[in-house]
Amino acid sequence: MLFAIGRHPPLMHLARARHRAATAEAMAEALDADPATVEVQRFPDGERLARIEARLDDHVVLLHDLRPDERIVEALSACDAAREAGAETVTLAVPYLAYARQDRSFEHGEGVTSRALYRALSANADRLVTVDPHTSDVLGFFEGPTVGATAVPELADALGDHGVDSVLAPDEGARGRASDVAERLGCSADHLEKTRHSAEEVSMTPAALDVAGETVAIVDDIISTGGTMSAATRHLLDAGAERVLVAATHGVFAEGADKRLDDAGVDELVVTDAIDGDRATVSCAPALARGVRSLPSP
Ligand code: R5P
């Protein structure tokens, strides 16, 4: 999906995925932009080609996913197509910044996938906007202006009707996000200490906060295997919490995550549609639109 910001007539049509059409419409309204479409053609050998029929001669925001991997090729082709169609600058709006957790070489000889990918993106797009990236450091791999906007206001709104007494982060790194949500809900925040034993298994040590009889929301950036959220949920229920809600910007939901969360006793799940899925109930469009607006003019 493409938008021409401002003065130009509508440019293109809808993205193939339904949920992105809704994201695009909401962004277009927030940005006062004209929605347009990128067509993606698949060849018999599986290769892809993006095509933009409209003539562009302006600054364009391209809303595109980077997950699953095949979308990365589409995004690169769509950036190139925008330039072929005449766009002066391309701002790539990516709801979920894939590979951000691969932010360094952990062992000798390991590639830094985020670096390789974001450099490739910056060879094709001028600016990058995303929502709640795993760390803001990885944005530095994109060689141009970037913004990591946050969906905290929308997550807090979605938690607002649930009578949350306190908000917990599952580890210290997520404490800032949990505190922001707590401030919006007018309640207290704390964090747990997480120790990761394997890709799926983590354990938690106690928070100072007394959660007995409380409704507690755990807030994180990503739910992947669900190991973090399920361990935190168990920990809080063991500590006497009455209900545990979990909220995250990105619902990756790797295989087995649903069962892990169910088995742990999660009462309610709040995730945005930055990654498409049945469980997504909160739109990432306002955050993306805020991100685009906060960039300096091209
Ligand atoms: C880690 O630092 C992240 O913030 C998340 O806590 C983590 O990626 C969640 O992964 P999982 O659901 O597999 O525990």
mmCIF file of C-alpha atoms and ligand atoms in Angstrom:
data_model
loop_
_atom_site.group_PDB
_atom_site.id
_atom_site.type_symbol
_atom_site.label_atom_id
_atom_site.label_comp_id
_atom_site.label_asym_id
_atom_site.label_seq_id
_atom_site.Cartn_x
_atom_site.Cartn_y
_atom_site.Cartn_z
ATOM 1 C CA MET A 1 0.000 0.000 0.000
ATOM 2 C CA LEU A 2 1.282 3.440 -0.880
ATOM 3 C CA PHE A 3 0.235 6.899 0.119
ATOM 4 C CA ALA A 4 1.064 10.144 -1.536
ATOM 5 C CA ILE A 5 1.275 12.625 1.289
ATOM 6 C CA GLY A 6 -0.662 15.785 0.713
ATOM 7 C CA ARG A 7 -1.316 17.458 -2.529
ATOM 8 C CA HIS A 8 -1.615 14.703 -5.124
ATOM 9 C CA PRO A 9 -4.601 12.734 -6.411
ATOM 10 C CA PRO A 10 -5.095 9.091 -5.387
ATOM 11 C CA LEU A 11 -2.295 6.926 -6.677
ATOM 12 C CA MET A 12 -2.890 3.266 -6.225
ATOM 13 C CA HIS A 13 -5.086 0.500 -4.856
ATOM 14 C CA LEU A 14 -5.240 -1.873 -1.910
ATOM 15 C CA ALA A 15 -2.573 -4.171 -0.550
ATOM 16 C CA ARG A 16 -3.406 -7.825 -0.938
ATOM 17 C CA ALA A 17 -3.918 -8.515 2.757
ATOM 18 C CA ARG A 18 -7.236 -7.331 4.110
ATOM 19 C CA HIS A 19 -5.870 -6.215 7.437
ATOM 20 C CA ARG A 20 -3.370 -3.946 5.730
ATOM 21 C CA ALA A 21 -6.141 -2.290 3.782
ATOM 22 C CA ALA A 22 -7.660 -1.282 7.129
ATOM 23 C CA THR A 23 -4.268 -0.113 8.452
ATOM 24 C CA ALA A 24 -3.729 1.852 5.256
ATOM 25 C CA GLU A 25 -7.135 3.504 5.391
ATOM 26 C CA ALA A 26 -6.627 4.552 8.994
ATOM 27 C CA MET A 27 -3.155 5.903 8.206
ATOM 28 C CA ALA A 28 -4.397 7.713 5.135
ATOM 29 C CA GLU A 29 -7.052 9.444 7.193
ATOM 30 C CA ALA A 30 -4.620 10.369 9.970
ATOM 31 C CA LEU A 31 -2.073 11.705 7.475
ATOM 32 C CA ASP A 32 -4.573 13.310 5.110
ATOM 33 C CA ALA A 33 -3.028 11.206 2.368
ATOM 34 C CA ASP A 34 -4.416 9.507 -0.716
ATOM 35 C CA PRO A 35 -4.343 5.726 -0.541
ATOM 36 C CA ALA A 36 -2.949 3.841 -3.489
ATOM 37 C CA THR A 37 -1.943 0.332 -4.398
ATOM 38 C CA VAL A 38 1.055 -1.779 -5.229
ATOM 39 C CA GLU A 39 0.340 -4.866 -7.296
ATOM 40 C CA VAL A 40 2.527 -7.861 -6.642
ATOM 41 C CA GLN A 41 2.908 -10.414 -9.397
ATOM 42 C CA ARG A 42 4.170 -13.918 -8.700
ATOM 43 C CA PHE A 43 5.951 -15.875 -11.386
ATOM 44 C CA PRO A 44 5.728 -19.660 -11.793
ATOM 45 C CA ASP A 45 9.194 -20.040 -10.278
ATOM 46 C CA GLY A 46 8.055 -18.240 -7.115
ATOM 47 C CA GLU A 47 9.794 -14.925 -7.799
ATOM 48 C CA ARG A 48 7.900 -11.681 -7.272
ATOM 49 C CA LEU A 49 7.543 -8.321 -8.942
ATOM 50 C CA ALA A 50 5.916 -5.180 -7.567
ATOM 51 C CA ARG A 51 4.208 -2.794 -9.977
ATOM 52 C CA ILE A 52 2.767 0.671 -9.459
ATOM 53 C CA GLU A 53 0.587 1.852 -12.280
ATOM 54 C CA ALA A 54 0.116 5.419 -11.156
ATOM 55 C CA ARG A 55 2.553 8.181 -11.954
ATOM 56 C CA LEU A 56 4.244 9.463 -8.811
ATOM 57 C CA ASP A 57 6.159 12.682 -8.474
ATOM 58 C CA ASP A 58 5.993 13.251 -4.761
ATOM 59 C CA HIS A 59 6.986 11.957 -1.340
ATOM 60 C CA VAL A 60 5.452 8.550 -0.820
ATOM 61 C CA VAL A 61 4.890 6.408 2.279
ATOM 62 C CA LEU A 62 5.002 2.719 1.522
ATOM 63 C CA LEU A 63 3.238 0.562 4.131
ATOM 64 C CA HIS A 64 4.754 -2.888 3.949
ATOM 65 C CA ASP A 65 5.327 -5.945 6.112
ATOM 66 C CA LEU A 66 8.697 -7.663 6.466
ATOM 67 C CA ARG A 67 7.221 -10.892 7.748
ATOM 68 C CA PRO A 68 7.095 -13.616 6.523
ATOM 69 C CA ASP A 69 10.447 -13.402 4.718
ATOM 70 C CA GLU A 70 8.917 -13.343 1.239
ATOM 71 C CA ARG A 71 7.470 -9.923 2.064
ATOM 72 C CA ILE A 72 11.011 -8.557 2.340
ATOM 73 C CA VAL A 73 11.573 -9.136 -1.357
ATOM 74 C CA GLU A 74 8.187 -7.570 -2.100
ATOM 75 C CA ALA A 75 9.065 -4.529 0.011
ATOM 76 C CA LEU A 76 12.371 -4.033 -1.809
ATOM 77 C CA SER A 77 10.691 -4.404 -5.175
ATOM 78 C CA ALA A 78 7.880 -2.031 -4.126
ATOM 79 C CA CYS A 79 10.405 0.644 -3.081
ATOM 80 C CA ASP A 80 12.077 0.301 -6.453
ATOM 81 C CA ALA A 81 8.727 0.355 -8.226
ATOM 82 C CA ALA A 82 7.830 3.602 -6.450
ATOM 83 C CA ARG A 83 10.954 5.237 -7.846
ATOM 84 C CA GLU A 84 10.305 3.825 -11.314
ATOM 85 C CA ALA A 85 6.829 5.355 -11.026
ATOM 86 C CA GLY A 86 8.401 8.721 -10.256
ATOM 87 C CA ALA A 87 8.420 9.057 -6.449
ATOM 88 C CA GLU A 88 10.959 11.590 -5.229
ATOM 89 C CA THR A 89 11.372 9.988 -1.809
ATOM 90 C CA VAL A 90 10.112 6.762 -0.281
ATOM 91 C CA THR A 91 9.336 6.446 3.424
ATOM 92 C CA LEU A 92 9.007 2.798 4.337
ATOM 93 C CA ALA A 93 6.456 2.188 7.122
ATOM 94 C CA VAL A 94 7.014 -1.221 8.652
ATOM 95 C CA PRO A 95 4.614 -2.292 11.415
ATOM 96 C CA TYR A 96 6.929 -5.018 12.774
ATOM 97 C CA LEU A 97 10.657 -4.576 12.346
ATOM 98 C CA ALA A 98 11.599 -8.183 11.686
ATOM 99 C CA TYR A 99 15.013 -9.467 12.780
ATOM 100 C CA ALA A 100 15.514 -6.700 15.374
ATOM 101 C CA ARG A 101 16.266 -9.365 17.981
ATOM 102 C CA GLN A 102 19.267 -10.437 15.894
ATOM 103 C CA ASP A 103 21.076 -7.236 16.727
ATOM 104 C CA ARG A 104 24.651 -8.483 17.202
ATOM 105 C CA SER A 105 26.981 -11.348 16.537
ATOM 106 C CA PHE A 106 26.471 -13.551 19.600
ATOM 107 C CA GLU A 107 29.083 -16.158 18.609
ATOM 108 C CA HIS A 108 32.143 -15.955 16.389
ATOM 109 C CA GLY A 109 31.189 -15.978 12.727
ATOM 110 C CA GLU A 110 27.474 -15.246 13.157
ATOM 111 C CA GLY A 111 25.932 -12.741 10.776
ATOM 112 C CA VAL A 112 24.055 -9.741 12.157
ATOM 113 C CA THR A 113 20.862 -10.239 10.189
ATOM 114 C CA SER A 114 19.234 -6.963 11.225
ATOM 115 C CA ARG A 115 22.266 -5.043 9.956
ATOM 116 C CA ALA A 116 22.291 -6.856 6.612
ATOM 117 C CA LEU A 117 18.560 -6.387 6.156
ATOM 118 C CA TYR A 118 18.215 -2.754 7.205
ATOM 119 C CA ARG A 119 21.190 -1.738 5.068
ATOM 120 C CA ALA A 120 19.476 -3.382 2.107
ATOM 121 C CA LEU A 121 16.280 -1.500 2.956
ATOM 122 C CA SER A 122 18.134 1.798 3.169
ATOM 123 C CA ALA A 123 19.569 1.239 -0.299
ATOM 124 C CA ASN A 124 15.974 1.345 -1.529
ATOM 125 C CA ALA A 125 14.058 3.609 0.872
ATOM 126 C CA ASP A 126 14.962 7.072 2.169
ATOM 127 C CA ARG A 127 13.334 6.921 5.601
ATOM 128 C CA LEU A 128 12.063 4.188 7.897
ATOM 129 C CA VAL A 129 9.183 4.231 10.372
ATOM 130 C CA THR A 130 8.312 1.306 12.606
ATOM 131 C CA VAL A 131 6.420 0.516 15.804
ATOM 132 C CA ASP A 132 8.048 -0.478 19.096
ATOM 133 C CA PRO A 133 11.237 -1.980 17.660
ATOM 134 C CA HIS A 134 12.866 -4.512 19.976
ATOM 135 C CA THR A 135 15.735 -2.056 20.512
ATOM 136 C CA SER A 136 16.134 1.386 19.050
ATOM 137 C CA ASP A 137 19.856 0.674 18.499
ATOM 138 C CA VAL A 138 19.147 -1.458 15.437
ATOM 139 C CA LEU A 139 17.546 1.517 13.710
ATOM 140 C CA GLY A 140 21.101 2.814 13.303
ATOM 141 C CA PHE A 141 21.700 0.092 10.705
ATOM 142 C CA PHE A 142 19.294 1.936 8.389
ATOM 143 C CA GLU A 143 21.294 4.666 6.690
ATOM 144 C CA GLY A 144 18.709 7.465 6.785
ATOM 145 C CA PRO A 145 16.202 9.071 9.160
ATOM 146 C CA THR A 146 14.255 6.555 11.259
ATOM 147 C CA VAL A 147 11.499 6.629 13.871
ATOM 148 C CA GLY A 148 10.439 3.905 16.281
ATOM 149 C CA ALA A 149 6.943 5.058 17.218
ATOM 150 C CA THR A 150 5.148 3.461 20.134
ATOM 151 C CA ALA A 151 1.752 1.783 20.410
ATOM 152 C CA VAL A 152 1.723 2.298 24.196
ATOM 153 C CA PRO A 153 -1.220 4.766 24.069
ATOM 154 C CA GLU A 154 -3.356 2.262 22.184
ATOM 155 C CA LEU A 155 -2.322 -0.674 24.400
ATOM 156 C CA ALA A 156 -3.144 1.392 27.499
ATOM 157 C CA ASP A 157 -6.542 2.333 26.033
ATOM 158 C CA ALA A 158 -7.295 -1.332 25.376
ATOM 159 C CA LEU A 159 -6.346 -2.241 28.952
ATOM 160 C CA GLY A 160 -8.343 0.677 30.319
ATOM 161 C CA ASP A 161 -11.635 -1.213 30.696
ATOM 162 C CA HIS A 162 -10.157 -4.115 32.625
ATOM 163 C CA GLY A 163 -9.686 -2.562 36.046
ATOM 164 C CA VAL A 164 -5.918 -3.047 36.050
ATOM 165 C CA ASP A 165 -4.370 -2.493 39.509
ATOM 166 C CA SER A 166 -0.725 -2.714 38.508
ATOM 167 C CA VAL A 167 1.462 -3.142 35.442
ATOM 168 C CA LEU A 168 4.538 -5.347 35.351
ATOM 169 C CA ALA A 169 7.342 -5.713 32.852
ATOM 170 C CA PRO A 170 8.673 -9.262 32.483
ATOM 171 C CA ASP A 171 12.256 -7.953 32.534
ATOM 172 C CA GLU A 172 14.110 -4.762 33.221
ATOM 173 C CA GLY A 173 14.393 -3.934 29.515
ATOM 174 C CA ALA A 174 10.610 -3.652 29.236
ATOM 175 C CA ARG A 175 10.252 -1.531 32.380
ATOM 176 C CA GLY A 176 10.006 1.799 30.526
ATOM 177 C CA ARG A 177 7.113 0.568 28.419
ATOM 178 C CA ALA A 178 5.319 -0.864 31.469
ATOM 179 C CA SER A 179 5.799 2.397 33.365
ATOM 180 C CA ASP A 180 4.351 4.390 30.459
ATOM 181 C CA VAL A 181 1.281 2.138 30.379
ATOM 182 C CA ALA A 182 0.922 2.351 34.173
ATOM 183 C CA GLU A 183 1.128 6.123 34.074
ATOM 184 C CA ARG A 184 -1.683 6.254 31.539
ATOM 185 C CA LEU A 185 -3.788 3.878 33.644
ATOM 186 C CA GLY A 186 -2.972 5.708 36.865
ATOM 187 C CA CYS A 187 -1.536 2.672 38.644
ATOM 188 C CA SER A 188 1.829 1.370 39.849
ATOM 189 C CA ALA A 189 4.546 -0.362 37.800
ATOM 190 C CA ASP A 190 7.311 -2.818 38.579
ATOM 191 C CA HIS A 191 9.412 -5.374 36.757
ATOM 192 C CA LEU A 192 10.413 -8.983 37.197
ATOM 193 C CA GLU A 193 13.920 -10.355 36.751
ATOM 194 C CA LYS A 194 13.996 -12.782 33.854
ATOM 195 C CA THR A 195 16.545 -15.533 33.310
ATOM 196 C CA ARG A 196 16.405 -17.230 29.926
ATOM 197 C CA HIS A 197 17.358 -20.928 29.972
ATOM 198 C CA SER A 198 16.530 -21.757 26.340
ATOM 199 C CA ALA A 199 14.568 -20.331 23.398
ATOM 200 C CA GLU A 200 11.282 -21.395 25.058
ATOM 201 C CA GLU A 201 12.107 -21.578 28.759
ATOM 202 C CA VAL A 202 12.564 -18.675 31.134
ATOM 203 C CA SER A 203 12.246 -18.263 34.871
ATOM 204 C CA MET A 204 11.322 -15.227 36.950
ATOM 205 C CA THR A 205 12.382 -13.851 40.306
ATOM 206 C CA PRO A 206 9.973 -11.859 42.462
ATOM 207 C CA ALA A 207 8.986 -8.243 42.027
ATOM 208 C CA ALA A 208 8.883 -6.019 45.095
ATOM 209 C CA LEU A 209 5.255 -5.199 44.336
ATOM 210 C CA ASP A 210 2.551 -7.034 46.316
ATOM 211 C CA VAL A 211 0.048 -8.309 43.729
ATOM 212 C CA ALA A 212 -2.196 -10.363 46.040
ATOM 213 C CA GLY A 213 -5.835 -10.058 44.952
ATOM 214 C CA GLU A 214 -4.939 -7.703 42.084
ATOM 215 C CA THR A 215 -5.636 -7.586 38.384
ATOM 216 C CA VAL A 216 -2.171 -7.327 36.864
ATOM 217 C CA ALA A 217 -1.207 -6.480 33.287
ATOM 218 C CA ILE A 218 2.165 -7.682 31.978
ATOM 219 C CA VAL A 219 3.431 -5.498 29.140
ATOM 220 C CA ASP A 220 6.210 -6.420 26.707
ATOM 221 C CA ASP A 221 7.215 -5.634 23.134
ATOM 222 C CA ILE A 222 6.929 -9.147 21.685
ATOM 223 C CA ILE A 223 5.215 -12.432 22.406
ATOM 224 C CA SER A 224 7.143 -15.039 20.458
ATOM 225 C CA THR A 225 7.219 -18.519 22.007
ATOM 226 C CA GLY A 226 5.129 -17.193 24.900
ATOM 227 C CA GLY A 227 7.813 -18.473 27.289
ATOM 228 C CA THR A 228 8.338 -15.042 28.857
ATOM 229 C CA MET A 229 4.667 -14.186 29.304
ATOM 230 C CA SER A 230 3.696 -17.640 30.571
ATOM 231 C CA ALA A 231 6.518 -17.715 33.143
ATOM 232 C CA ALA A 232 5.599 -14.198 34.313
ATOM 233 C CA THR A 233 1.907 -15.123 34.488
ATOM 234 C CA ARG A 234 2.598 -18.230 36.562
ATOM 235 C CA HIS A 235 4.815 -16.226 38.836
ATOM 236 C CA LEU A 236 2.150 -13.577 39.455
ATOM 237 C CA LEU A 237 -0.656 -16.089 39.981
ATOM 238 C CA ASP A 238 1.567 -17.935 42.460
ATOM 239 C CA ALA A 239 2.097 -14.602 44.209
ATOM 240 C CA GLY A 240 -1.683 -14.283 44.639
ATOM 241 C CA ALA A 241 -2.728 -12.127 41.664
ATOM 242 C CA GLU A 242 -6.410 -12.603 40.887
ATOM 243 C CA ARG A 243 -6.228 -12.035 37.129
ATOM 244 C CA VAL A 244 -3.333 -11.662 34.736
ATOM 245 C CA LEU A 245 -3.684 -9.869 31.407
ATOM 246 C CA VAL A 246 -0.851 -9.808 28.927
ATOM 247 C CA ALA A 247 -0.280 -7.018 26.420
ATOM 248 C CA ALA A 248 2.311 -6.679 23.684
ATOM 249 C CA THR A 249 2.778 -4.695 20.517
ATOM 250 C CA HIS A 250 3.890 -7.677 18.448
ATOM 251 C CA GLY A 251 2.203 -11.058 18.537
ATOM 252 C CA VAL A 252 4.598 -13.402 16.754
ATOM 253 C CA PHE A 253 2.971 -16.466 18.382
ATOM 254 C CA ALA A 254 5.521 -19.080 17.401
ATOM 255 C CA GLU A 255 4.284 -22.650 17.454
ATOM 256 C CA GLY A 256 3.080 -23.706 20.898
ATOM 257 C CA ALA A 257 2.736 -20.134 22.229
ATOM 258 C CA ASP A 258 -1.064 -20.298 22.543
ATOM 259 C CA LYS A 259 -0.953 -23.446 24.628
ATOM 260 C CA ARG A 260 1.818 -22.070 26.829
ATOM 261 C CA LEU A 261 -0.204 -18.928 27.543
ATOM 262 C CA ASP A 262 -3.439 -20.862 28.133
ATOM 263 C CA ASP A 263 -1.749 -23.370 30.400
ATOM 264 C CA ALA A 264 -0.175 -20.569 32.421
ATOM 265 C CA GLY A 265 -3.615 -19.063 33.115
ATOM 266 C CA VAL A 266 -3.524 -15.852 31.074
ATOM 267 C CA ASP A 267 -6.952 -14.266 31.402
ATOM 268 C CA GLU A 268 -6.851 -11.804 28.501
ATOM 269 C CA LEU A 269 -4.518 -11.116 25.618
ATOM 270 C CA VAL A 270 -4.068 -7.634 24.098
ATOM 271 C CA VAL A 271 -1.916 -7.373 20.962
ATOM 272 C CA THR A 272 -1.769 -4.991 18.041
ATOM 273 C CA ASP A 273 -2.114 -5.930 14.384
ATOM 274 C CA ALA A 274 1.509 -4.983 13.649
ATOM 275 C CA ILE A 275 1.710 -8.705 12.937
ATOM 276 C CA ASP A 276 -1.412 -10.063 11.337
ATOM 277 C CA GLY A 277 -3.326 -12.660 13.319
ATOM 278 C CA ASP A 278 -6.642 -13.652 14.851
ATOM 279 C CA ARG A 279 -5.672 -12.361 18.257
ATOM 280 C CA ALA A 280 -4.857 -8.811 17.124
ATOM 281 C CA THR A 281 -7.414 -6.366 18.506
ATOM 282 C CA VAL A 282 -5.522 -3.068 18.557
ATOM 283 C CA SER A 283 -4.614 -1.084 15.441
ATOM 284 C CA CYS A 284 -0.980 -0.137 14.847
ATOM 285 C CA ALA A 285 -2.046 2.572 12.365
ATOM 286 C CA PRO A 286 -2.131 5.489 14.854
ATOM 287 C CA ALA A 287 1.435 4.728 15.958
ATOM 288 C CA LEU A 288 2.679 4.494 12.372
ATOM 289 C CA ALA A 289 0.941 7.745 11.479
ATOM 290 C CA ARG A 290 2.500 9.488 14.494
ATOM 291 C CA GLY A 291 5.875 8.116 13.399
ATOM 292 C CA VAL A 292 5.506 9.453 9.865
ATOM 293 C CA ARG A 293 4.414 12.846 11.178
ATOM 294 C CA SER A 294 7.389 13.063 13.512
ATOM 295 C CA LEU A 295 9.959 12.622 10.719
ATOM 296 C CA PRO A 296 11.595 15.755 9.364
ATOM 297 C CA SER A 297 10.277 16.826 5.971
ATOM 298 C CA PRO A 298 11.967 14.961 3.118
HETATM 299 C C1 R5P B 1 13.024 -10.067 24.998
HETATM 300 O O1 R5P B 1 13.897 -9.313 25.420
HETATM 301 C C2 R5P B 1 11.738 -9.543 24.462
HETATM 302 O O2 R5P B 1 11.420 -8.300 24.983
HETATM 303 C C3 R5P B 1 10.597 -10.507 24.731
HETATM 304 O O3 R5P B 1 10.455 -10.644 26.127
HETATM 305 C C4 R5P B 1 10.878 -11.835 24.127
HETATM 306 O O4 R5P B 1 11.343 -11.690 22.825
HETATM 307 C C5 R5P B 1 9.650 -12.699 24.156
HETATM 308 O O5 R5P B 1 9.979 -13.924 23.596
HETATM 309 P P1 R5P B 1 9.242 -15.254 24.069
HETATM 310 O O6 R5P B 1 7.766 -15.045 23.901
HETATM 311 O O7 R5P B 1 9.785 -16.305 23.154
HETATM 312 O O8 R5P B 1 9.638 -15.512 25.489
#
